Coordinates of C-alpha atoms and ligand atoms in Angstrom, one line a residue:
M19 CA -37.2 -86.4 41.2
T20 CA -38.3 -86.0 44.5
N21 CA -37.2 -84.3 48.0
N22 CA -40.0 -85.1 50.0
I23 CA -39.3 -86.0 53.3
H24 CA -41.6 -89.2 54.1
D25 CA -40.2 -91.0 50.7
L26 CA -36.9 -90.5 52.2
T27 CA -37.2 -92.2 55.3
R28 CA -38.3 -95.7 54.6
K29 CA -36.8 -98.8 53.7
T30 CA -35.5 -99.9 50.3
D31 CA -34.1 -102.7 48.0
D32 CA -32.7 -99.7 45.9
V33 CA -29.3 -99.3 45.7
V34 CA -28.3 -95.7 47.0
I35 CA -25.5 -94.1 45.1
V36 CA -24.6 -91.1 47.2
G37 CA -23.0 -88.3 45.1
A38 CA -23.8 -87.3 41.3
G39 CA -20.6 -86.5 39.5
L40 CA -18.8 -88.8 36.8
A41 CA -18.8 -91.9 39.3
G42 CA -22.2 -91.3 40.9
L43 CA -23.9 -90.8 37.7
F44 CA -22.7 -93.2 35.5
C45 CA -23.3 -95.9 38.1
A46 CA -27.0 -94.8 38.1
L47 CA -27.3 -94.7 34.7
K48 CA -25.7 -98.3 33.9
L49 CA -28.1 -100.0 36.7
A50 CA -31.0 -98.6 35.0
P51 CA -33.4 -100.5 35.0
R52 CA -32.6 -101.7 38.6
P53 CA -34.1 -99.0 40.9
V54 CA -31.4 -96.6 42.5
T55 CA -31.5 -93.5 44.8
L56 CA -29.2 -91.1 44.0
I57 CA -28.7 -88.6 46.7
S58 CA -26.3 -85.2 45.7
A59 CA -25.7 -82.8 48.7
A60 CA -25.8 -80.1 45.8
P61 CA -28.8 -79.7 42.8
L62 CA -27.2 -81.9 40.0
G63 CA -24.5 -80.3 38.6
E64 CA -23.2 -78.5 41.1
G65 CA -20.6 -79.1 43.7
A66 CA -19.1 -82.0 42.1
S67 CA -15.6 -81.6 40.5
T68 CA -16.8 -83.1 37.3
A69 CA -18.1 -80.3 36.3
W70 CA -14.7 -78.3 36.1
A71 CA -12.5 -80.6 34.1
Q72 CA -10.6 -78.7 31.5
G73 CA -8.6 -81.5 30.6
G74 CA -10.7 -84.3 29.5
I75 CA -10.3 -87.9 29.8
A76 CA -7.2 -90.1 28.8
A77 CA -8.2 -92.6 26.3
A78 CA -5.4 -94.5 23.7
V79 CA -7.7 -94.4 21.0
A80 CA -5.0 -92.8 18.4
E81 CA -3.3 -94.6 16.3
G82 CA 0.4 -95.5 17.1
D83 CA -1.2 -95.2 20.5
S84 CA -1.6 -98.6 23.2
A85 CA -3.3 -99.2 26.3
E86 CA 0.1 -100.2 27.4
A87 CA 1.8 -97.1 26.2
H88 CA -1.0 -95.6 28.7
A89 CA -0.1 -97.9 31.6
A90 CA 3.3 -97.8 30.9
D91 CA 3.0 -94.1 31.6
T92 CA 0.6 -94.5 34.5
I93 CA 3.1 -96.2 36.5
A94 CA 6.0 -94.5 35.6
V95 CA 4.7 -91.2 37.7
G96 CA 3.3 -93.3 40.0
G97 CA 6.3 -93.4 43.0
G98 CA 6.6 -97.3 42.3
I99 CA 3.5 -97.9 43.8
V100 CA 0.7 -98.3 41.4
D101 CA -0.8 -101.4 41.2
E102 CA 0.4 -102.5 37.5
A103 CA -2.4 -105.0 36.8
I104 CA -5.0 -102.1 37.4
A105 CA -3.5 -99.5 35.6
L106 CA -3.5 -101.6 32.5
G107 CA -7.1 -103.0 33.1
L108 CA -8.3 -98.8 33.5
A109 CA -6.1 -98.2 30.4
C110 CA -7.6 -101.3 28.3
E111 CA -11.3 -100.5 29.0
A112 CA -11.1 -96.8 28.0
R113 CA -12.3 -97.0 24.4
A114 CA -15.2 -98.7 25.6
R115 CA -15.9 -96.2 28.5
I116 CA -15.7 -93.3 25.4
E117 CA -18.1 -95.1 23.8
D118 CA -20.3 -95.3 26.2
L119 CA -20.0 -91.0 26.7
L120 CA -20.5 -90.5 22.8
R121 CA -23.6 -92.7 23.6
Y122 CA -25.0 -90.6 26.3
G123 CA -24.4 -87.7 24.8
V124 CA -21.2 -85.9 25.4
P125 CA -20.0 -84.3 22.2
F126 CA -16.0 -85.1 22.0
D127 CA -14.1 -83.0 19.7
R128 CA -13.5 -84.7 16.3
D129 CA -10.2 -84.2 14.0
L130 CA -11.0 -82.9 10.6
E131 CA -11.5 -87.2 9.3
G132 CA -13.9 -87.7 12.5
R133 CA -11.9 -89.5 14.4
L134 CA -11.8 -88.5 18.3
A135 CA -9.4 -85.0 18.8
V136 CA -6.7 -85.9 21.2
G137 CA -4.2 -83.8 23.0
R138 CA -1.2 -84.0 24.7
E139 CA -1.1 -83.8 28.4
A140 CA 2.5 -83.7 31.2
A141 CA 4.2 -86.8 31.2
H142 CA 2.2 -88.8 28.8
S143 CA 3.9 -90.3 26.1
A144 CA 1.2 -89.6 23.0
K145 CA -1.4 -87.6 22.8
R146 CA -4.2 -88.9 24.4
I147 CA -6.9 -86.7 26.1
V148 CA -10.3 -86.6 24.9
H149 CA -11.5 -83.1 25.4
V150 CA -14.6 -81.0 24.3
R151 CA -14.6 -77.5 23.2
G152 CA -10.8 -77.4 23.9
D153 CA -11.3 -77.1 28.1
M154 CA -15.2 -78.1 28.2
A155 CA -15.1 -81.4 29.0
G156 CA -16.2 -81.3 32.4
Q157 CA -19.0 -79.3 31.7
A158 CA -20.5 -81.0 28.5
I159 CA -20.0 -84.6 30.2
I160 CA -22.2 -84.0 33.7
A161 CA -24.3 -81.6 31.2
A162 CA -25.0 -84.8 29.3
L163 CA -25.0 -87.4 31.9
I164 CA -27.4 -85.3 33.9
E165 CA -29.7 -85.4 31.1
A166 CA -29.8 -89.0 30.2
V167 CA -30.3 -89.3 34.3
R168 CA -33.7 -87.2 34.0
K169 CA -34.7 -89.2 31.4
T170 CA -34.3 -92.6 33.2
P171 CA -37.5 -93.5 35.3
S172 CA -35.8 -96.1 37.4
I173 CA -33.4 -93.0 38.8
R174 CA -35.4 -91.4 41.9
V175 CA -32.6 -88.1 42.6
I176 CA -32.6 -86.3 45.9
E177 CA -31.1 -83.2 45.8
G178 CA -29.9 -81.2 48.9
F179 CA -29.2 -84.0 51.6
V180 CA -26.0 -84.2 52.8
A181 CA -25.0 -87.7 53.9
E182 CA -23.5 -87.7 57.5
A183 CA -23.2 -91.5 58.5
L184 CA -23.4 -94.9 57.8
L185 CA -25.0 -97.0 59.5
T186 CA -24.2 -101.2 60.1
E187 CA -24.2 -104.0 61.4
D188 CA -22.1 -107.3 61.5
N189 CA -19.7 -105.0 58.9
A190 CA -21.7 -104.6 56.3
V191 CA -24.1 -101.5 56.0
T192 CA -27.8 -101.0 56.6
G193 CA -28.8 -97.5 55.4
L194 CA -27.3 -94.4 55.5
Q195 CA -28.2 -91.3 58.0
L196 CA -28.7 -87.8 55.8
R197 CA -29.5 -84.3 56.9
K198 CA -30.6 -81.5 54.5
A199 CA -27.7 -79.5 53.2
D200 CA -29.5 -76.2 54.2
D201 CA -30.5 -76.8 57.3
P202 CA -27.9 -78.4 59.9
T203 CA -30.1 -78.2 63.1
A204 CA -32.9 -80.2 61.2
R205 CA -33.3 -83.5 62.8
P206 CA -31.2 -86.1 60.2
L207 CA -33.1 -89.0 58.2
I208 CA -32.6 -92.5 57.6
I209 CA -32.7 -94.6 54.2
A210 CA -32.6 -98.1 54.8
S211 CA -30.4 -99.6 52.3
R212 CA -28.4 -103.1 52.0
A213 CA -26.2 -101.8 48.9
I214 CA -24.7 -98.2 48.6
V215 CA -22.0 -96.6 46.4
L216 CA -20.3 -93.7 47.6
A217 CA -19.4 -91.4 44.9
T218 CA -18.4 -88.8 46.9
G219 CA -15.3 -86.7 45.0
G220 CA -12.5 -85.7 46.9
I221 CA -11.1 -83.6 49.7
G222 CA -9.5 -80.8 48.8
H223 CA -11.9 -78.2 50.5
L224 CA -10.3 -79.5 53.5
Y225 CA -7.0 -77.5 52.4
A226 CA -7.0 -73.4 52.4
V227 CA -6.2 -73.3 49.1
T228 CA -7.6 -75.9 46.8
T229 CA -9.6 -76.2 43.3
N230 CA -12.0 -78.6 44.3
P231 CA -15.9 -77.2 45.4
R232 CA -16.7 -77.2 48.7
E233 CA -18.4 -80.2 48.7
A234 CA -15.3 -81.9 48.5
S235 CA -14.5 -82.1 51.9
G236 CA -13.6 -85.7 52.4
L237 CA -16.7 -86.2 53.5
G238 CA -17.2 -89.9 52.1
L239 CA -14.1 -91.0 52.9
A240 CA -14.9 -90.0 56.6
I241 CA -17.8 -92.4 57.0
A242 CA -17.1 -94.7 55.6
A243 CA -13.8 -95.0 57.4
R244 CA -16.3 -93.9 60.7
A245 CA -17.9 -97.5 59.9
G246 CA -14.8 -99.1 59.9
A247 CA -14.0 -99.1 56.7
V248 CA -9.8 -99.3 55.2
I249 CA -8.7 -96.5 54.1
A250 CA -5.6 -96.7 51.0
D251 CA -2.9 -94.0 50.8
P252 CA -4.6 -91.4 52.0
E253 CA -1.2 -89.5 52.7
F254 CA -1.2 -88.9 49.0
V255 CA -2.4 -85.8 47.8
Q256 CA -2.0 -84.1 44.8
F257 CA -1.0 -80.4 44.7
H258 CA -2.1 -79.0 40.8
P259 CA 0.8 -76.2 40.2
T260 CA -1.1 -73.2 38.9
A261 CA -4.4 -72.6 40.6
I262 CA -4.9 -68.6 39.6
M263 CA -4.1 -66.9 42.8
V264 CA -7.2 -63.8 42.5
G265 CA -8.6 -64.2 46.0
R266 CA -11.1 -66.5 44.9
D267 CA -12.3 -69.8 47.2
P268 CA -11.7 -72.5 45.4
A269 CA -8.9 -71.0 43.2
P270 CA -10.0 -71.2 39.5
L271 CA -7.9 -73.8 37.5
A272 CA -5.1 -72.8 34.9
T273 CA -4.9 -76.1 32.7
E274 CA -1.8 -78.1 32.1
A275 CA -3.0 -77.9 29.0
L276 CA -1.4 -74.5 28.9
R277 CA 1.7 -75.4 29.9
G278 CA 1.4 -78.1 27.0
E279 CA 0.7 -75.4 24.7
G280 CA 3.7 -74.0 25.5
A281 CA 3.1 -71.3 28.3
T282 CA 6.1 -71.1 31.0
L283 CA 6.4 -70.2 34.3
I284 CA 8.5 -67.3 35.4
D285 CA 9.1 -65.5 38.2
D286 CA 8.8 -61.8 39.4
R287 CA 11.9 -61.1 37.1
G288 CA 10.6 -62.7 34.2
K289 CA 13.0 -65.9 34.8
R290 CA 11.7 -69.5 34.1
F291 CA 12.8 -71.2 37.1
M292 CA 11.8 -74.9 35.9
L293 CA 14.1 -74.9 33.8
P294 CA 16.9 -76.0 35.9
R295 CA 14.6 -77.7 38.3
H296 CA 14.0 -80.7 35.8
P297 CA 14.7 -81.9 32.1
L298 CA 10.8 -81.6 31.5
A299 CA 10.7 -78.2 32.5
E300 CA 7.2 -76.8 32.5
L301 CA 5.9 -80.5 31.7
A302 CA 7.4 -82.1 34.3
P303 CA 5.5 -84.3 36.9
R304 CA 2.8 -82.5 38.6
D305 CA 4.7 -83.0 42.4
I306 CA 7.8 -81.2 41.0
V307 CA 6.1 -78.5 39.1
A308 CA 4.0 -77.8 42.4
R309 CA 7.2 -78.3 44.7
G310 CA 8.7 -75.4 42.5
V311 CA 6.0 -73.3 42.5
F312 CA 6.2 -73.0 46.0
A313 CA 9.6 -72.6 46.4
E314 CA 9.5 -69.6 44.1
I315 CA 6.4 -68.2 46.5
A316 CA 8.3 -69.2 49.6
A317 CA 11.1 -67.0 48.7
R318 CA 8.9 -64.8 47.7
R319 CA 9.6 -63.9 44.0
G320 CA 6.1 -65.3 43.1
A321 CA 5.5 -67.8 40.8
Y322 CA 3.2 -66.5 37.4
L323 CA 2.3 -68.3 34.5
D324 CA 3.5 -66.8 31.1
A325 CA 1.0 -67.6 27.5
R326 CA 1.9 -64.1 26.0
K327 CA 4.3 -65.7 23.5
A328 CA 3.0 -69.1 23.2
L329 CA -1.4 -68.0 23.1
G330 CA -1.3 -64.4 23.2
A331 CA -5.0 -63.6 21.2
R332 CA -5.3 -67.0 20.5
F333 CA -5.6 -67.6 24.3
A334 CA -9.4 -66.5 24.1
E335 CA -10.7 -69.5 21.6
K336 CA -8.3 -72.1 23.1
F337 CA -9.1 -71.7 26.5
P338 CA -12.5 -70.3 27.3
T339 CA -12.8 -71.2 31.0
V340 CA -9.3 -70.0 32.2
H341 CA -9.6 -66.8 30.1
A342 CA -13.2 -65.9 31.5
S343 CA -11.6 -66.7 35.4
C344 CA -8.5 -64.7 34.5
L345 CA -10.8 -61.1 32.9
A346 CA -13.4 -61.5 35.8
A347 CA -10.1 -60.7 38.1
G348 CA -9.1 -58.0 35.9
L349 CA -6.7 -59.9 34.4
D350 CA -6.1 -60.6 30.7
P351 CA -3.8 -63.5 30.3
A352 CA -3.2 -62.7 26.9
K353 CA -1.1 -59.6 27.5
Q354 CA -0.1 -60.4 31.2
P355 CA 1.5 -63.2 33.2
V356 CA -0.7 -64.9 35.7
P357 CA -0.3 -65.5 39.2
V358 CA -0.6 -69.6 40.5
A359 CA 0.2 -71.0 43.6
P360 CA -0.3 -74.8 44.1
A361 CA -3.3 -75.8 45.3
A362 CA -4.8 -79.6 46.7
H363 CA -6.1 -80.8 43.8
Y364 CA -6.8 -84.3 43.9
H365 CA -6.6 -87.1 46.5
M366 CA -5.4 -90.2 44.7
G367 CA -5.7 -92.2 48.4
G368 CA -9.4 -92.8 49.3
I369 CA -11.5 -96.1 50.8
A370 CA -9.8 -99.0 49.7
V371 CA -11.5 -101.0 47.0
D372 CA -10.8 -103.7 45.0
A373 CA -11.5 -104.9 40.9
R374 CA -15.0 -104.4 41.7
G375 CA -15.5 -101.0 44.0
R376 CA -15.8 -102.7 46.7
T377 CA -14.9 -101.8 50.1
S378 CA -14.0 -103.6 52.8
L379 CA -17.8 -103.1 54.2
G380 CA -20.1 -105.9 53.0
G381 CA -22.9 -103.9 50.8
L382 CA -20.7 -101.4 50.6
W383 CA -18.6 -100.0 47.2
A384 CA -17.2 -96.4 46.1
G385 CA -15.7 -95.1 43.2
G386 CA -14.6 -92.1 41.7
E387 CA -12.0 -89.8 43.5
V388 CA -13.7 -90.8 47.3
S389 CA -12.2 -94.3 46.5
S390 CA -8.6 -95.5 46.3
T391 CA -8.0 -98.3 43.3
G392 CA -4.2 -98.4 43.7
A393 CA -4.2 -96.9 39.9
H394 CA -2.1 -93.7 40.7
G395 CA -0.2 -95.0 43.6
A396 CA 1.7 -91.7 45.1
N397 CA 1.5 -89.6 42.2
R398 CA -1.6 -89.0 39.2
L399 CA -1.1 -89.2 36.0
A400 CA -3.1 -86.1 34.2
S401 CA -6.9 -87.1 33.1
N402 CA -6.9 -90.1 34.7
S403 CA -8.9 -89.2 37.4
L404 CA -12.2 -88.9 35.0
L405 CA -11.0 -92.3 33.3
E406 CA -11.1 -94.3 36.6
A407 CA -14.4 -92.7 37.6
V408 CA -16.3 -93.9 34.7
V409 CA -14.0 -97.5 34.4
Y410 CA -15.2 -98.2 38.1
A411 CA -18.6 -96.6 38.5
A412 CA -19.2 -99.7 35.2
R413 CA -17.8 -102.2 37.0
I414 CA -19.5 -101.1 40.2
A415 CA -23.1 -101.3 38.1
E416 CA -22.1 -105.1 36.8
D417 CA -20.8 -106.0 40.0
I418 CA -24.1 -104.8 41.9
A419 CA -26.1 -106.4 38.8
G420 CA -25.1 -109.6 39.8
Q421 CA -26.6 -109.9 42.9
E422 CA -29.8 -109.8 44.9
I423 CA -30.3 -106.8 47.3
A424 CA -32.9 -107.2 49.9
A425 CA -34.6 -104.7 51.5
P426 CA -33.2 -104.8 55.2
A427 CA -36.0 -106.3 57.9
R428 CA -35.9 -102.8 59.8
L429 CA -35.3 -99.0 59.6
P430 CA -32.0 -98.9 61.7
A431 CA -31.6 -96.4 63.9
A432 CA -29.8 -93.2 63.4
L433 CA -26.1 -92.6 65.1
V434 CA -26.1 -89.7 66.1
V435 CA -28.9 -87.6 66.9
L436 CA -27.5 -85.1 69.5
C437 CA -25.2 -83.4 67.4
N438 CA -26.0 -80.2 64.7
S439 CA -24.2 -80.3 61.6
V440 CA -23.3 -76.6 61.5
M441 CA -20.1 -76.0 60.6
P442 CA -18.3 -73.8 62.8
V443 CA -16.7 -70.7 60.3
H444 CA -13.3 -70.7 62.7
A445 CA -12.5 -73.3 63.1
E446 CA -13.2 -75.4 59.5
K447 CA -10.4 -72.1 58.5
K448 CA -8.2 -73.3 61.2
L449 CA -8.2 -77.0 59.9
R450 CA -8.4 -76.0 56.4
A451 CA -5.0 -73.6 57.5
I452 CA -3.6 -76.5 59.4
M453 CA -4.3 -78.6 56.4
S454 CA -2.4 -76.3 53.7
A455 CA 0.2 -75.3 56.0
H456 CA 1.7 -78.2 57.9
V457 CA -0.1 -81.5 55.5
G458 CA 0.8 -79.6 52.2
V459 CA 3.1 -79.7 49.5
V460 CA 6.1 -79.3 51.5
R461 CA 5.6 -81.5 55.0
D462 CA 8.3 -82.3 57.6
G463 CA 7.9 -85.1 60.5
E464 CA 7.3 -81.8 63.4
A465 CA 4.5 -79.7 61.9
L466 CA 2.4 -83.4 61.0
A467 CA 2.7 -84.5 64.6
G468 CA 1.2 -81.0 65.7
A469 CA -1.4 -81.6 62.6
V470 CA -2.3 -84.9 63.7
R471 CA -2.7 -84.2 67.3
A472 CA -4.9 -81.2 66.7
F473 CA -7.2 -83.3 64.4
A474 CA -7.6 -85.6 66.7
A475 CA -8.9 -84.0 69.4
L476 CA -11.2 -82.2 67.1
E477 CA -12.5 -85.3 65.4
R478 CA -13.4 -86.5 69.5
E479 CA -14.2 -83.3 71.0
A480 CA -16.5 -81.7 68.0
G481 CA -19.8 -80.8 68.7
S482 CA -20.8 -80.5 65.2
I483 CA -20.7 -83.9 62.8
A484 CA -19.8 -81.7 59.5
L485 CA -16.6 -81.0 61.6
R486 CA -15.9 -84.1 63.4
N487 CA -16.2 -85.6 59.7
M488 CA -14.1 -83.4 58.6
A489 CA -11.3 -83.7 60.9
T490 CA -11.9 -87.9 60.9
T491 CA -10.4 -86.8 57.5
A492 CA -8.2 -84.8 57.7
L493 CA -6.9 -86.8 60.8
L494 CA -6.4 -89.9 58.3
V495 CA -4.3 -87.8 55.6
A496 CA -1.7 -86.5 58.3
A497 CA -1.0 -89.6 60.3
S498 CA -0.4 -91.5 57.7
A499 CA 2.0 -88.8 55.9
W500 CA 3.5 -88.6 59.5
S501 CA 3.8 -92.4 59.8
R502 CA 5.1 -92.5 56.0
R503 CA 8.6 -91.8 56.9
E504 CA 10.5 -90.7 53.4
S505 CA 9.1 -89.0 49.8
R506 CA 7.6 -90.5 47.2
G507 CA 5.3 -89.2 44.6
A508 CA 3.1 -85.9 45.5
H509 CA 4.0 -86.5 49.7
Y510 CA 7.4 -84.8 50.6
R511 CA 9.1 -84.8 53.9
T512 CA 12.1 -81.9 54.0
D513 CA 13.3 -84.2 56.8
H514 CA 13.0 -87.7 54.9
P515 CA 14.3 -86.1 50.9
V516 CA 14.0 -89.5 49.7
E517 CA 12.5 -93.3 48.6
A518 CA 12.9 -95.7 51.3
P519 CA 13.0 -98.5 49.3
A520 CA 11.6 -100.4 52.2
L521 CA 8.3 -98.2 52.2
A522 CA 7.5 -98.9 48.5
H523 CA 3.9 -100.4 49.3
R524 CA 0.6 -98.7 49.3
T525 CA -0.7 -97.3 53.0
M526 CA -3.3 -99.4 54.2
T527 CA -5.2 -97.9 57.6
T528 CA -8.2 -97.4 59.3
L529 CA -9.4 -94.6 61.6
A530 CA -8.4 -96.8 64.6
K531 CA -4.6 -96.8 63.9
A532 CA -4.9 -93.1 62.7
R533 CA -6.1 -92.4 66.4
E534 CA -3.3 -94.9 68.2
V535 CA -0.8 -92.7 66.2
A536 CA -2.4 -89.9 67.8
A537 CA -2.8 -91.3 71.2
V538 CA 1.2 -92.1 71.0
L539 CA 2.3 -88.6 69.7
D540 CA 0.5 -87.0 73.0
I541 CA 1.9 -89.0 75.2
L542 CA 4.8 -87.5 73.7
A543 CA 3.9 -83.5 74.0
P544 CA 0.4 -83.4 75.5
R545 CA 0.0 -79.8 75.4
S546 CA 1.0 -78.8 71.9
A547 CA -2.7 -79.6 70.0
Q548 CA -4.7 -76.8 71.9
A549 CA -1.7 -74.6 71.3
M550 CA -2.4 -75.5 67.3
I551 CA -6.2 -75.9 67.4
A552 CA -7.1 -72.8 69.8
Ligands
FAD16 C1 -10.8 -77.7 38.4 C2 -10.8 -78.9 38.1 C3 -10.1 -79.8 37.3 C4 -9.8 -81.1 36.7 N1 -9.7 -81.8 35.3 C5 -9.6 -82.4 35.3 C6 -9.4 -83.2 33.8 O1 -9.0 -82.5 32.7 N2 -9.5 -84.8 33.4 C7 -9.1 -85.7 34.9 O2 -9.2 -86.9 34.5 N3 -9.7 -84.9 36.0 C8 -9.9 -84.0 36.1 N4 -10.2 -83.5 37.7 C9 -10.3 -84.1 38.8 C10 -11.6 -85.0 38.1 O3 -12.5 -84.0 38.1 C11 -12.9 -85.9 39.2 O4 -11.3 -86.1 40.0 C12 -13.8 -86.4 39.0 O5 -14.3 -85.7 38.4 C13 -14.3 -86.7 40.4 O6 -15.6 -87.6 39.7 P1 -16.3 -88.1 41.5 O7 -17.6 -88.4 40.3 O8 -15.8 -89.1 41.8 O9 -16.6 -86.9 42.2 P2 -17.6 -85.8 42.0 O10 -17.4 -85.0 40.7 O11 -16.3 -84.3 42.8 O12 -18.3 -85.6 42.8 C14 -19.2 -85.6 43.8 C15 -20.2 -85.6 44.3 O13 -20.3 -85.8 45.9 C16 -21.1 -85.5 46.1 N5 -20.9 -85.3 47.7 C17 -20.2 -85.3 48.7 N6 -20.7 -85.3 49.6 C18 -21.5 -85.8 49.9 C19 -22.1 -86.2 51.1 N7 -21.7 -85.8 52.1 N8 -22.8 -86.4 50.9 C20 -24.0 -86.4 49.2 N9 -23.4 -86.0 48.0 C21 -22.2 -85.7 48.5 C22 -21.1 -83.6 45.6 O14 -22.2 -82.5 45.7 C23 -20.9 -84.4 43.9 O15 -22.2 -84.2 43.3 C24 -9.9 -82.3 37.5 C25 -11.2 -81.7 39.1 C26 -10.6 -79.7 39.8 C27 -10.9 -79.8 40.7

């Protein structure tokens, strides 16, 4: 392991992996003994959504279940635009990847006969979520993989450095520009490589209310988009219906499994508000539950998760993580309903990749939440994201293993030495507020247009590269949400409340196209961008 600056600034024929969640760690392990440089913005184990996963991994490993049934459930919730072959491929590879994780030491729960224990989550037709000690799956996975990585001599780990730009030549990557996470005014460093894997996670932190760590602010997507990569489905953001509202940023999550165990959603008078909204009530697809919770809060009736009857005294034992979060805020979920709200949770969109994890740029792969494979369509089935991360990490490693990758002939020049990466607190807060208010659970054309103009102006003018990268991803999400004049899956527009059959396809876009949308909107109403961001 090294954080030595002199070791960093160099040409390398290492494969460079950015991100140390499930996708990055697993890919590095699968590539061993090939030399890999693994870069993480935060110390290993921190700043990764993986560590916070509570449910587990969807895998059709139980008797009577099948990959076909798993794929059918994935397709059913995806709003008609899931790539069916990709969904089936994921489901088919689940068992092998779970076995890999067991070999790396992940202690998945077993039943009395020693078989993998499986739980049920919303919109799954069978019990198929493999888990660890109730809601500890993420922590157990990350701990086991970090231990394996630390023991693998071919993996050079660099912690505390943020990737802020990709360097390219002739539509292929030549290197990465990095900056020390805790020294935003330091000069950027360059690492030259012709094989880079982005595994930087999601975009939740672009929103004011999110379950994601701070590092999930869309940087990987931004740097790929700025280098010209094709971006898929950025408008599709999943909001978790039950983030616990106790004034924390990010907001702690009350896992879906609680509703699977019978916890209900009630308003401040104790009325179950999901009953009239969907036949599956609290276990309806996430987008429908999120809109139900949103509507109750907007109508000032409040929304609460009530586990008193369903779990009561068993709460602490069954859901230790949620229990601890509630207790820390002075709430006892065994005895009191817990206030909840929808929070940005998962990004179905991302850097467009093919079935091997290749992006549209030569030498650039993307895996995990930063990528968009087509498996989730407009809405993700619960616990399919860890599965996708692990399956694609393995596929990327296999694809890279079959290739000769030469070190670049020279060290590429830094792209943006003049910028610093100091985050202006007020502007960041404003960006996140606009995302939640105008690009959130419920959207409409006019509000989206205002957001597009505001983000385009920031993306053009921000002096801080950190803010500019956030604005880049925000612009892509807002511009695609504005352009999709329908409601589909997690993308809901009050001005176009139903699906338009002609739009039953994925979005494939670029930063240049998003800027064009902004330019057209600017011509229509030139002054409103300043008004929104001021
Ligand atoms: C609270 C919560 C609960 C969840 N529960 C489940 C669940 O039960 N089942 C399920 O399937 N999914 C769940 N998800 C979603 C799932 O955890 C994520 O989709 C998945 O872990 C993503 O893995 P990843 O490796 O792509 O990214 P992450 O695990 O987020 O890792 C990203 C890594 O990239 C690093 N990074 C980011 N930007 C940079 C940069 N610019 N430079 C350097 N490093 C960078 C981060 O520090 C981190 O190391 C949950 C998510 C959350 C937030």
